[in-house]
CSV table of C-alpha atoms in Angstrom, one decimal:
chain,number,residue,atom,x,y,z
F,53,UNK,CA,-38.9,-7.8,57.8
F,54,UNK,CA,-42.4,-6.6,57.1
F,55,UNK,CA,-45.7,-7.4,58.8
F,56,UNK,CA,-49.3,-6.1,58.3
F,57,UNK,CA,-52.5,-6.3,60.3
F,58,UNK,CA,-55.9,-5.1,59.3
F,59,UNK,CA,-57.9,-4.4,62.4
F,60,UNK,CA,-61.4,-5.9,62.1
F,61,UNK,CA,-63.7,-2.9,61.4
F,62,UNK,CA,-60.6,-0.6,61.7
F,63,UNK,CA,-57.5,0.3,59.8
F,64,UNK,CA,-54.3,-1.3,58.5
F,65,UNK,CA,-51.1,-1.3,60.6
F,66,UNK,CA,-47.8,-2.0,59.0
F,67,UNK,CA,-44.4,-2.6,60.7
F,68,UNK,CA,-41.0,-2.8,59.1
F,69,UNK,CA,-38.0,-3.9,61.2
F,70,UNK,CA,-34.7,-5.6,61.4
F,71,UNK,CA,-33.3,-8.0,64.0
F,72,UNK,CA,-29.7,-7.4,65.2
F,73,UNK,CA,-28.1,-9.5,67.9
F,74,UNK,CA,-31.4,-10.8,68.9
F,75,UNK,CA,-33.0,-7.3,69.3
F,76,UNK,CA,-35.5,-5.4,67.3
F,77,UNK,CA,-33.8,-2.5,65.4
F,78,UNK,CA,-34.9,0.2,63.0
F,79,UNK,CA,-38.6,-0.3,63.8
F,80,UNK,CA,-40.9,1.7,61.6
F,81,UNK,CA,-44.7,1.8,62.2
F,82,UNK,CA,-47.0,3.0,59.4
F,83,UNK,CA,-50.6,2.6,58.2
F,84,UNK,CA,-53.9,4.3,57.2
F,85,UNK,CA,-54.9,4.8,60.8
F,86,UNK,CA,-55.5,8.1,62.5
F,87,UNK,CA,-53.1,9.3,65.2
F,88,UNK,CA,-52.9,12.6,67.1
F,89,UNK,CA,-50.5,14.3,67.6
F,90,UNK,CA,-48.2,13.5,64.7
F,91,UNK,CA,-45.2,13.2,67.0
F,92,UNK,CA,-46.7,10.1,68.6
F,93,UNK,CA,-45.9,8.0,65.5
F,94,UNK,CA,-42.2,8.1,66.4
F,95,UNK,CA,-43.1,7.0,69.9
F,96,UNK,CA,-44.7,3.8,68.5
F,97,UNK,CA,-41.5,2.9,66.8
F,98,UNK,CA,-39.0,3.8,69.5
F,99,UNK,CA,-41.1,1.9,72.1
F,100,UNK,CA,-40.3,-1.3,70.2
F,101,UNK,CA,-36.7,-0.7,69.3
F,102,UNK,CA,-34.3,-2.8,71.3
F,103,UNK,CA,-36.9,-5.3,72.6
F,104,UNK,CA,-35.9,-9.0,72.3
F,105,UNK,CA,-36.9,-10.5,68.9
F,106,UNK,CA,-39.0,-13.2,70.8
F,107,UNK,CA,-40.8,-10.7,73.0
F,108,UNK,CA,-44.3,-12.0,73.7
F,109,UNK,CA,-47.5,-10.3,72.5
F,110,UNK,CA,-48.2,-8.9,75.9
F,111,UNK,CA,-44.7,-7.5,76.3
F,112,UNK,CA,-45.0,-5.7,72.9
F,113,UNK,CA,-48.4,-4.4,73.8
F,114,UNK,CA,-47.3,-3.1,77.2
F,115,UNK,CA,-44.2,-1.4,75.7
F,116,UNK,CA,-46.3,0.6,73.3
F,117,UNK,CA,-48.9,1.4,75.9
F,118,UNK,CA,-46.4,2.6,78.5
F,119,UNK,CA,-44.5,4.7,76.0
F,120,UNK,CA,-47.7,6.5,74.9
F,121,UNK,CA,-48.8,6.9,78.5
F,122,UNK,CA,-45.6,8.9,79.3
F,123,UNK,CA,-45.8,11.0,76.1
F,124,UNK,CA,-45.9,14.8,76.7
F,125,UNK,CA,-49.4,15.1,75.3
F,126,UNK,CA,-52.5,13.0,75.3
F,127,UNK,CA,-52.5,10.5,72.4
F,128,UNK,CA,-55.6,9.7,70.3
F,129,UNK,CA,-55.5,6.4,68.3
F,130,UNK,CA,-58.3,5.9,65.8
F,131,UNK,CA,-58.8,2.6,63.9
F,132,UNK,CA,-56.0,0.8,65.8
F,133,UNK,CA,-54.4,0.3,69.2
F,134,UNK,CA,-51.3,-1.0,70.9
F,135,UNK,CA,-52.5,-4.6,70.4
F,136,UNK,CA,-52.7,-4.0,66.6
F,137,UNK,CA,-49.1,-2.8,66.5
F,138,UNK,CA,-48.0,-5.8,68.5
F,139,UNK,CA,-49.8,-8.1,66.0
F,140,UNK,CA,-48.1,-6.5,63.1
F,141,UNK,CA,-44.7,-6.9,64.8
F,142,UNK,CA,-45.4,-10.6,65.5
F,143,UNK,CA,-46.4,-11.1,61.9
F,144,UNK,CA,-43.2,-9.5,60.7
F,145,UNK,CA,-41.2,-11.9,62.8
F,146,UNK,CA,-43.2,-14.9,61.7
F,147,UNK,CA,-44.8,-15.7,65.1
F,148,UNK,CA,-48.2,-14.6,63.9
F,149,UNK,CA,-49.7,-15.9,60.7
F,150,UNK,CA,-52.7,-15.3,58.4
F,151,UNK,CA,-55.0,-17.7,56.7
F,152,UNK,CA,-53.1,-17.4,53.4
F,153,UNK,CA,-49.9,-18.6,55.0
F,154,UNK,CA,-51.4,-22.1,55.4
F,155,UNK,CA,-52.7,-24.8,53.2
F,156,UNK,CA,-55.7,-26.6,54.7
F,157,UNK,CA,-56.5,-30.2,54.3
F,158,UNK,CA,-60.2,-31.0,53.8
F,159,UNK,CA,-61.4,-34.3,55.3
F,160,UNK,CA,-64.9,-35.6,54.9
F,161,UNK,CA,-64.9,-39.4,55.8
F,162,UNK,CA,-67.9,-41.6,55.9
F,163,UNK,CA,-69.9,-42.3,59.0
F,164,UNK,CA,-67.9,-42.9,62.2
F,165,UNK,CA,-69.0,-43.6,65.8
F,166,UNK,CA,-69.4,-40.4,67.9
F,167,UNK,CA,-66.7,-41.5,70.3
F,168,UNK,CA,-64.3,-41.9,67.4
F,169,UNK,CA,-65.1,-38.4,66.2
F,170,UNK,CA,-64.3,-37.0,69.7
F,171,UNK,CA,-61.1,-39.0,69.7
F,172,UNK,CA,-60.1,-37.7,66.3
F,173,UNK,CA,-60.5,-34.2,67.5
F,174,UNK,CA,-57.8,-34.9,70.1
F,175,UNK,CA,-55.5,-36.8,67.8
F,176,UNK,CA,-55.6,-34.4,64.9
F,177,UNK,CA,-55.0,-31.4,67.2
F,178,UNK,CA,-52.0,-33.2,68.8
F,179,UNK,CA,-50.6,-34.3,65.5
F,180,UNK,CA,-50.6,-30.6,64.3
F,181,UNK,CA,-48.9,-29.5,67.5
F,182,UNK,CA,-46.3,-32.2,66.9
F,183,UNK,CA,-45.7,-31.0,63.4
F,184,UNK,CA,-46.9,-34.2,61.7
F,185,UNK,CA,-50.1,-32.7,60.2
F,186,UNK,CA,-51.0,-29.3,58.8
F,187,UNK,CA,-54.2,-27.3,59.4
F,188,UNK,CA,-57.3,-29.4,58.8
F,189,UNK,CA,-61.0,-28.9,58.3
F,190,UNK,CA,-63.0,-32.1,59.0
F,191,UNK,CA,-66.7,-32.6,58.5
F,192,UNK,CA,-68.4,-35.2,60.7
F,193,UNK,CA,-70.8,-38.0,59.6
F,194,UNK,CA,-72.2,-40.6,62.0
F,195,UNK,CA,-75.1,-43.1,62.2
F,196,UNK,CA,-76.4,-43.3,65.8
F,197,UNK,CA,-77.7,-40.3,67.6
F,198,UNK,CA,-75.5,-38.8,70.3
F,199,UNK,CA,-75.1,-36.2,73.0
F,200,UNK,CA,-71.6,-34.7,73.1
F,201,UNK,CA,-71.1,-32.9,76.4
F,202,UNK,CA,-68.5,-30.3,77.2
F,203,UNK,CA,-65.3,-31.3,79.1
F,204,UNK,CA,-66.4,-29.6,82.3
F,205,UNK,CA,-70.1,-30.3,82.3
F,206,UNK,CA,-71.8,-32.4,85.0
F,207,UNK,CA,-73.1,-35.6,83.4
F,208,UNK,CA,-76.2,-35.9,85.6
F,209,UNK,CA,-77.0,-32.2,85.4
F,210,UNK,CA,-76.9,-32.2,81.6
F,211,UNK,CA,-78.2,-35.5,80.5
F,212,UNK,CA,-81.2,-37.7,81.5
F,213,UNK,CA,-79.4,-41.0,81.2
F,214,UNK,CA,-82.6,-43.0,81.3
F,215,UNK,CA,-84.1,-41.1,78.4
F,216,UNK,CA,-80.8,-41.4,76.5
F,217,UNK,CA,-80.9,-45.1,76.9
F,218,UNK,CA,-84.5,-45.3,75.9
F,219,UNK,CA,-83.8,-43.5,72.6
F,220,UNK,CA,-80.6,-45.3,72.0
F,221,UNK,CA,-78.5,-42.2,72.3
F,222,UNK,CA,-74.7,-42.4,72.9
F,223,UNK,CA,-73.3,-40.0,75.4
F,224,UNK,CA,-69.7,-38.8,74.8
F,225,UNK,CA,-67.6,-36.3,76.7
F,226,UNK,CA,-65.3,-34.2,74.4
F,227,UNK,CA,-62.0,-32.4,75.3
F,228,UNK,CA,-63.3,-28.9,74.7
F,229,UNK,CA,-65.5,-26.9,77.0
F,230,UNK,CA,-68.9,-25.4,76.3
F,231,UNK,CA,-72.3,-26.9,76.3
F,232,UNK,CA,-73.9,-30.2,75.3
F,233,UNK,CA,-74.6,-30.9,71.7
F,234,UNK,CA,-77.7,-33.0,70.8
F,235,UNK,CA,-76.7,-34.7,67.5
F,236,UNK,CA,-79.0,-36.8,65.3
F,237,UNK,CA,-77.4,-38.2,62.2
F,238,UNK,CA,-78.5,-36.2,59.1
F,239,UNK,CA,-80.1,-33.5,61.3
F,240,UNK,CA,-77.1,-31.3,62.2
F,241,UNK,CA,-73.9,-30.1,60.6
F,242,UNK,CA,-70.7,-30.5,62.5
F,243,UNK,CA,-67.2,-29.7,61.6
F,244,UNK,CA,-63.8,-29.4,63.3
F,245,UNK,CA,-61.1,-26.9,62.4
F,246,UNK,CA,-57.6,-27.6,63.6
F,247,UNK,CA,-55.2,-24.6,63.2
F,248,UNK,CA,-51.8,-23.6,64.5
F,249,UNK,CA,-51.9,-21.2,67.5
F,250,UNK,CA,-50.0,-18.7,65.3
F,251,UNK,CA,-53.2,-18.0,63.4
F,252,UNK,CA,-54.8,-16.6,66.5
F,253,UNK,CA,-51.6,-15.2,68.0
F,254,UNK,CA,-52.4,-12.2,70.2
F,255,UNK,CA,-56.1,-12.7,70.2
F,256,UNK,CA,-58.1,-13.2,73.4
F,257,UNK,CA,-60.2,-16.4,73.6
F,258,UNK,CA,-63.2,-14.3,72.8
F,259,UNK,CA,-61.7,-12.7,69.7
F,260,UNK,CA,-60.4,-16.1,68.4
F,261,UNK,CA,-64.0,-17.5,68.5
F,262,UNK,CA,-65.2,-14.6,66.3
F,263,UNK,CA,-62.1,-14.9,64.0
F,264,UNK,CA,-62.5,-18.6,63.4
F,265,UNK,CA,-66.2,-18.4,62.9
F,266,UNK,CA,-66.1,-15.5,60.5
F,267,UNK,CA,-65.9,-17.7,57.3
F,268,UNK,CA,-69.0,-19.5,58.5
F,269,UNK,CA,-71.0,-16.3,58.2
F,270,UNK,CA,-69.9,-16.0,54.5
F,271,UNK,CA,-70.8,-19.7,53.9
F,272,UNK,CA,-74.2,-19.2,55.4
F,273,UNK,CA,-74.7,-16.0,53.2
F,274,UNK,CA,-74.0,-18.2,50.2
F,275,UNK,CA,-77.0,-20.3,51.0
F,276,UNK,CA,-79.2,-17.4,51.8
F,277,UNK,CA,-78.9,-17.1,55.5
F,278,UNK,CA,-77.9,-13.7,57.0
F,279,UNK,CA,-76.1,-14.6,60.3
F,280,UNK,CA,-74.1,-12.8,63.0
F,281,UNK,CA,-71.8,-13.7,65.8
F,282,UNK,CA,-73.6,-13.6,69.2
F,283,UNK,CA,-72.4,-14.1,72.7
F,284,UNK,CA,-69.0,-15.7,73.1
F,285,UNK,CA,-69.3,-18.7,70.8
F,286,UNK,CA,-72.7,-18.7,69.0
F,287,UNK,CA,-73.9,-18.0,65.5
F,288,UNK,CA,-77.4,-16.7,65.1
F,289,UNK,CA,-79.9,-15.3,62.5
F,290,UNK,CA,-83.0,-13.3,63.0
F,291,UNK,CA,-84.9,-16.5,63.9
F,292,UNK,CA,-82.6,-17.4,66.7
F,293,UNK,CA,-79.5,-19.5,67.3
F,294,UNK,CA,-78.1,-21.5,64.4
F,295,UNK,CA,-74.9,-22.9,65.9
F,296,UNK,CA,-72.5,-23.1,68.8
F,297,UNK,CA,-68.8,-23.5,68.8
F,298,UNK,CA,-66.1,-24.7,71.3
F,299,UNK,CA,-62.3,-24.7,71.5
F,300,UNK,CA,-59.4,-26.5,73.0
F,301,UNK,CA,-55.8,-25.4,72.9
F,302,UNK,CA,-53.0,-28.0,73.4
F,303,UNK,CA,-49.4,-27.7,74.4
F,304,UNK,CA,-47.2,-27.3,71.3
F,305,UNK,CA,-49.3,-24.6,69.6
F,306,UNK,CA,-52.5,-26.1,68.2
F,307,UNK,CA,-56.1,-24.9,68.5
F,308,UNK,CA,-59.2,-27.1,68.0
F,309,UNK,CA,-62.3,-25.2,67.0
F,310,UNK,CA,-65.5,-27.1,66.3
F,311,UNK,CA,-69.0,-26.0,65.3
F,312,UNK,CA,-72.3,-27.8,65.5
F,313,UNK,CA,-75.2,-26.3,63.6
F,314,UNK,CA,-78.8,-27.3,63.9
F,315,UNK,CA,-80.2,-28.5,60.5
F,316,UNK,CA,-83.4,-30.2,61.6
F,317,UNK,CA,-83.4,-31.4,65.2
F,318,UNK,CA,-86.3,-33.2,67.0
F,319,UNK,CA,-86.8,-30.6,69.8
F,320,UNK,CA,-89.2,-32.8,71.8
F,321,UNK,CA,-86.6,-35.6,72.0
F,322,UNK,CA,-83.9,-33.2,72.8
F,323,UNK,CA,-85.8,-31.8,75.7
F,324,UNK,CA,-86.4,-35.3,77.1
F,325,UNK,CA,-82.7,-36.2,76.8
F,326,UNK,CA,-81.1,-32.9,77.8
F,327,UNK,CA,-81.9,-31.3,81.1
F,328,UNK,CA,-82.6,-27.9,79.6
F,329,UNK,CA,-85.6,-25.7,80.0
F,330,UNK,CA,-87.8,-23.8,77.5
F,331,UNK,CA,-85.9,-20.6,78.1
F,332,UNK,CA,-82.6,-22.1,77.0
F,333,UNK,CA,-84.3,-23.7,74.0
F,334,UNK,CA,-86.0,-20.4,72.9
F,335,UNK,CA,-82.7,-19.0,71.5
F,336,UNK,CA,-82.4,-21.9,69.2
F,337,UNK,CA,-85.2,-20.9,67.0
F,338,UNK,CA,-88.3,-22.7,68.4
F,339,UNK,CA,-91.0,-21.7,70.9
F,340,UNK,CA,-92.5,-25.1,71.4
F,341,UNK,CA,-91.0,-28.4,72.5
F,342,UNK,CA,-93.3,-30.1,70.0
F,343,UNK,CA,-91.6,-28.4,67.1
F,344,UNK,CA,-88.3,-29.1,65.4
F,345,UNK,CA,-85.1,-26.9,65.6
F,346,UNK,CA,-84.6,-26.4,61.9
F,347,UNK,CA,-83.2,-23.0,61.3
F,348,UNK,CA,-80.8,-24.1,58.5
F,349,UNK,CA,-83.2,-26.3,56.7
F,350,UNK,CA,-86.1,-23.9,56.9
F,351,UNK,CA,-84.1,-20.9,55.9
F,352,UNK,CA,-82.1,-22.5,53.0
F,353,UNK,CA,-84.7,-25.0,51.7
F,354,UNK,CA,-81.7,-27.1,50.7
F,355,UNK,CA,-80.8,-30.7,51.5
F,356,UNK,CA,-78.1,-31.0,54.3
F,357,UNK,CA,-75.6,-32.3,51.8
F,358,UNK,CA,-76.1,-29.3,49.6
F,359,UNK,CA,-75.4,-27.0,52.6
F,360,UNK,CA,-72.2,-28.8,53.4
F,361,UNK,CA,-71.1,-28.6,49.8
F,362,UNK,CA,-71.7,-24.9,49.8
F,363,UNK,CA,-69.6,-24.6,53.0
F,364,UNK,CA,-66.8,-26.5,51.4
F,365,UNK,CA,-66.9,-24.4,48.3
F,366,UNK,CA,-66.8,-21.2,50.3
F,367,UNK,CA,-63.9,-22.4,52.4
F,368,UNK,CA,-62.0,-23.4,49.2
F,369,UNK,CA,-62.6,-19.9,47.7
F,370,UNK,CA,-61.3,-18.2,50.8
F,371,UNK,CA,-58.3,-20.2,51.7
F,372,UNK,CA,-55.7,-22.6,50.1
F,373,UNK,CA,-57.3,-26.0,50.4
F,374,UNK,CA,-56.4,-29.5,49.3
F,375,UNK,CA,-58.4,-32.8,49.6
F,376,UNK,CA,-57.1,-35.1,52.3
F,377,UNK,CA,-57.9,-38.2,54.3
F,378,UNK,CA,-57.4,-39.7,57.7
F,379,UNK,CA,-54.0,-41.4,57.9
F,380,UNK,CA,-53.8,-45.0,59.2
F,381,UNK,CA,-51.8,-44.1,62.3
F,382,UNK,CA,-54.2,-41.4,63.1
F,383,UNK,CA,-57.2,-43.8,63.0
F,384,UNK,CA,-55.2,-46.3,65.1
F,385,UNK,CA,-54.4,-43.6,67.7
F,386,UNK,CA,-58.0,-42.5,67.8
F,387,UNK,CA,-59.4,-46.1,68.2
F,388,UNK,CA,-57.0,-46.6,71.1
F,389,UNK,CA,-58.3,-43.4,72.7
F,390,UNK,CA,-61.9,-44.6,72.2
F,391,UNK,CA,-61.0,-47.7,74.3
F,392,UNK,CA,-58.9,-45.9,76.9
F,393,UNK,CA,-60.8,-42.7,77.2
F,394,UNK,CA,-63.8,-41.6,75.2
F,395,UNK,CA,-65.9,-44.8,75.6
F,396,UNK,CA,-64.7,-45.3,79.2
F,397,UNK,CA,-67.5,-44.6,81.7
F,398,UNK,CA,-64.9,-43.1,84.0
F,399,UNK,CA,-64.1,-40.3,81.5
F,400,UNK,CA,-67.7,-39.7,80.5
F,401,UNK,CA,-68.6,-39.3,84.2
F,402,UNK,CA,-65.4,-37.6,85.3
F,403,UNK,CA,-67.7,-34.7,86.3
F,404,UNK,CA,-70.6,-36.8,87.7
């Protein structure tokens, strides 16, 4: 069995191994990394030999770390580390996957109510975990304006409900954490990516955000926006914040990762509805509440639909992708969840 892992900004680690009687045997670690002294290479391999074939990422990492710690000389690893070795092992065994191992289904339905979008996030993630759906990229379209708050946010601390009612804004609580998203139809770009946990196997939550957002940077570059990953879960350009992302992991091995990007938001209205101050707004690309948060529109000079088309084209170029659609039973499950959960005031105010 053979597995490889290219460390972001670092070097390639390769592992060849066999499994005999449920144990790792004949483990061989190689790569274009730098390692001193030379004799430490054998330590990397022998540290893994004999471990159970289903050893967790943490067990593999710890085994390598401990073996190097007790080596006769200090060991220097450049361009890789024990976690990179563990990742290569997990890939060799099929527990850790790469983008190219999967075919992604692209879904871009017509406008749907915000609560139904939140319900679909839960349904599609659970369907993947149950093995009834593959990895999916879904773009949102909706009609009425909405505020989508994080699973753990206080409703009254985040939203001025009187202002939301005055502007006809729907408030929905999603299943992922993170902050509130002020969403006007046609003025922001939102998509949900549902992937198997194997794609982020061995990554910390922080690393998985950067990993799953990396393709977005390439898509933005295609439309003329030079962006970087900032903080835990944000995407920014030189003018300020462009987008925020959030995640939810479910039992069974599925990860929901969604992104909302400001295309052209009414900042004055947002400040009236969301209980946020000017300091928090300042990193979203505007200094005045009277202005609009429009980093994507102003930097690309493209219609929203053209930006989405460019994102889709970039994703297709990077990863195996087929066109798909929502299945009838998925829509039925989502509509049931709207009634029993996402449109239920008890869920919306579960953190008052």
